């Protein structure tokens, strides 16, 4: 585990910080809803809440490593990278479980009917993302991992490459997906992969130091996001509107993206189904560990963290 | 025998200057002579040379062998003060430049180059790069290069101005030797009166104020050594001429 | 002098290595931020043996060099003639110079996205990006080379009877070589520093891509390794170019 030069906050251990820095993705998720509806201000009246938008979990990880943010949302694959790399962080929340919002699509009318037909084709995906992982799983399940060409493109470039006809298929997420959809067919989506024990989702990591020194604030942070999850149960339309407004997209677009995801909520998350309890390891955690094993086999991380390491990776303050 | 170069009412100016640098001057360069051109710095000597070389346009008449000069050509070899040899070519290649330009056969080029290198006594240096030569050697190569296409006229603009006194004397001797051996006329610009007296068949004096060549003297001293020229006992004619020329230069300067 | 300088250079690198080793050995910084030298070495040996991302190390290196050299060669072949033409002809200069002056200061990354839209995600957009980065310095060196050429070189050539095309081949082109080489060295430097950016989009190979990919998975030892390789490669390229320059432009620095 890393030790930092200078250890920035070694003296003021118990002092309550006057600022909380949150790394966010610009997607219609629970953070966007809570932010739009002022839940953060309500929960942290004494703190200035600062949001920093990242393009990807990769950048969020770098910021966590550099101590530039206290919380950051990212794909769970980036969480595995963070754990494997030994960044001093913990997983404290599942923002959403990916479903139909992430999918593998192929060009319409090009004769590709199943994953097997992808042999020899070019498939693009943003590397190190949940989509990348899901794609690798899908290819491995079909046994054609080594018979396709993978291209590392970010979402805008996927659209450009698709329009130019440079790629045959792409595993990506909304809203990029709907930009490809009119002229494409869905081969498989993350909901289907979740059923085979390969769920992916977006998670929030907290800096370990912050979580240890400020358990109350961390707990409150989780409750803020849980409020958004509960709102989705009771008033879906309002949730969508808030998310759309915050991320600057149309309500229809936000709805399309959010329909594909599920938000478990606090009590479900800290249960055996997801993050586990004090005595049991959660199913989502087990699947994350499998993700780690898979990524280590692909040599994207040097070593797969053990289940024990994963269990310790979960911040269990949310249980008390 | 008609003159090799004839200037009649020759006027010269640069695009950037309002007044003419040279105004309505008349002179000739005869066949088989060395015309030495002296005058104060900045009076327009080089400008006249450039006009004869065809580098700058003129008004009035300027004829080379009865043809008006309009452009540079291989009938007028030019040697600048700093040799401006091509540093990417070796000594022999520099000398051969004009011959290659005229697409002469290789054997003939080699022969002429050997002959010229012998003339300037640089046979041993034929394959050396230019940067390995001394200043005097470079000027000799430049002279040989200009002579190679056998031009009837050689234009030399203060060719030895940057050399030390000892080397300069040897170069003056070389010029005289070449002049006697090759069938060539020369315009030799110099700010060194002794050089003019030693080399010139005639000496033209240019004035800055008058913007023209004011007088041309026949020179009885051509071919004398520097020592001979320096001694009034040996050569009163040189003393006399030197005095006269200086007087003309001073007079025109005083106007 | 030279020996002393070399000793100091080696000393600086040794000290750097020792500090690096100490800092990591004493765990003064996190291993993800600063992997130990031996860790980087192990990574290097591992990648040499097994490749990176299933592609052998030499293939990564090869594709990177291929992209770089195709771009440089393309730039030389086009920018040298255009630069020289622009230096010699006011018409050509008027036509192209402002265009090149306009695009030159734009950071290549700014138009990379456009290049990808126009030329796709394959090799062509990468090579064109590097090509554009390399083009301007070589073009400018061509213009400069002609402008700074000793005026007397061309005048001498004209007086030696050289034709326009001979003057270009024998005087202007060789005379511009020193400047062109400086331009090419700058171009290699600029392209080289654009390399990582070029390999950032839609690659699955190349040393630059390796660094980018490693950063996505926070594999800092691979990032360090890639950076060291790029640095070493840059030094090696410049050293090779200097050797070539000294051989071709042997007169440079000797005037
Ligand atoms: N290229 C040029 N453009 C404008 N003026 C020039 C140029 N060359 C020379 N001059 C001017 O012409 C005058 C005569 O110069 P020049 O013929 O070189 O004198 P000299 O060779 O007698 O010393 C000087 O006043 C000089 O400043
Ligand atoms: Mg002069």
mmCIF file of C-alpha atoms and ligand atoms in Angstrom, chain B residues 13-17 21-22 39-50 56 157-158 189 206 208, ligand 1:
data_model
loop_
_atom_site.group_PDB
_atom_site.id
_atom_site.type_symbol
_atom_site.label_atom_id
_atom_site.label_comp_id
_atom_site.label_asym_id
_atom_site.label_seq_id
_atom_site.Cartn_x
_atom_site.Cartn_y
_atom_site.Cartn_z
ATOM 1 C CA UNK B 13 21.896 53.343 -59.381
ATOM 2 C CA UNK B 14 20.325 50.800 -57.030
ATOM 3 C CA UNK B 15 16.610 50.318 -56.732
ATOM 4 C CA UNK B 16 16.786 51.642 -53.185
ATOM 5 C CA UNK B 17 18.835 54.765 -53.861
ATOM 6 C CA UNK B 21 25.962 56.121 -57.601
ATOM 7 C CA UNK B 22 27.744 56.484 -60.913
ATOM 8 C CA UNK B 39 39.187 55.693 -55.480
ATOM 9 C CA UNK B 40 37.949 56.385 -51.971
ATOM 10 C CA UNK B 41 35.841 53.793 -50.238
ATOM 11 C CA UNK B 42 32.171 53.929 -51.208
ATOM 12 C CA UNK B 43 32.719 55.915 -54.408
ATOM 13 C CA UNK B 44 31.155 53.227 -56.591
ATOM 14 C CA UNK B 45 34.035 51.044 -57.811
ATOM 15 C CA UNK B 46 32.272 47.785 -57.026
ATOM 16 C CA UNK B 47 29.109 49.181 -58.566
ATOM 17 C CA UNK B 48 30.904 49.656 -61.871
ATOM 18 C CA UNK B 49 32.296 46.128 -61.665
ATOM 19 C CA UNK B 50 28.843 44.708 -60.981
ATOM 20 C CA UNK B 56 22.894 45.190 -62.102
ATOM 21 C CA UNK B 157 37.043 43.328 -56.827
ATOM 22 C CA UNK B 158 39.725 44.014 -54.217
ATOM 23 C CA UNK B 189 39.712 47.255 -58.222
ATOM 24 C CA UNK B 206 37.316 57.556 -59.434
ATOM 25 C CA UNK B 208 33.077 60.119 -54.911
HETATM 26 N N1 LIG D 1 23.091 46.846 -53.069
HETATM 27 C C1 LIG D 1 23.124 48.150 -52.819
HETATM 28 N N2 LIG D 1 21.977 48.830 -52.629
HETATM 29 C C2 LIG D 1 22.017 50.179 -52.368
HETATM 30 N N3 LIG D 1 23.123 50.889 -52.270
HETATM 31 C C3 LIG D 1 24.309 50.260 -52.446
HETATM 32 C C4 LIG D 1 24.359 48.871 -52.725
HETATM 33 N N4 LIG D 1 25.660 48.502 -52.829
HETATM 34 C C5 LIG D 1 26.371 49.661 -52.654
HETATM 35 N N5 LIG D 1 25.558 50.684 -52.419
HETATM 36 C C6 LIG D 1 25.980 52.075 -52.207
HETATM 37 O O1 LIG D 1 26.622 52.525 -53.367
HETATM 38 C C7 LIG D 1 27.729 53.296 -53.051
HETATM 39 C C8 LIG D 1 28.952 52.747 -53.750
HETATM 40 O O2 LIG D 1 29.217 51.474 -53.261
HETATM 41 P P1 LIG D 1 30.386 50.546 -53.809
HETATM 42 O O3 LIG D 1 30.276 50.504 -55.289
HETATM 43 O O4 LIG D 1 30.340 49.265 -53.105
HETATM 44 O O5 LIG D 1 31.677 51.395 -53.363
HETATM 45 P P2 LIG D 1 33.211 50.973 -53.413
HETATM 46 O O6 LIG D 1 33.314 49.622 -53.990
HETATM 47 O O7 LIG D 1 33.849 52.026 -54.252
HETATM 48 O O8 LIG D 1 33.706 51.048 -52.021
HETATM 49 C C9 LIG D 1 27.860 53.305 -51.539
HETATM 50 O O9 LIG D 1 27.349 54.511 -51.055
HETATM 51 C C10 LIG D 1 27.013 52.182 -51.104
HETATM 52 O O10 LIG D 1 26.409 52.478 -49.873
#
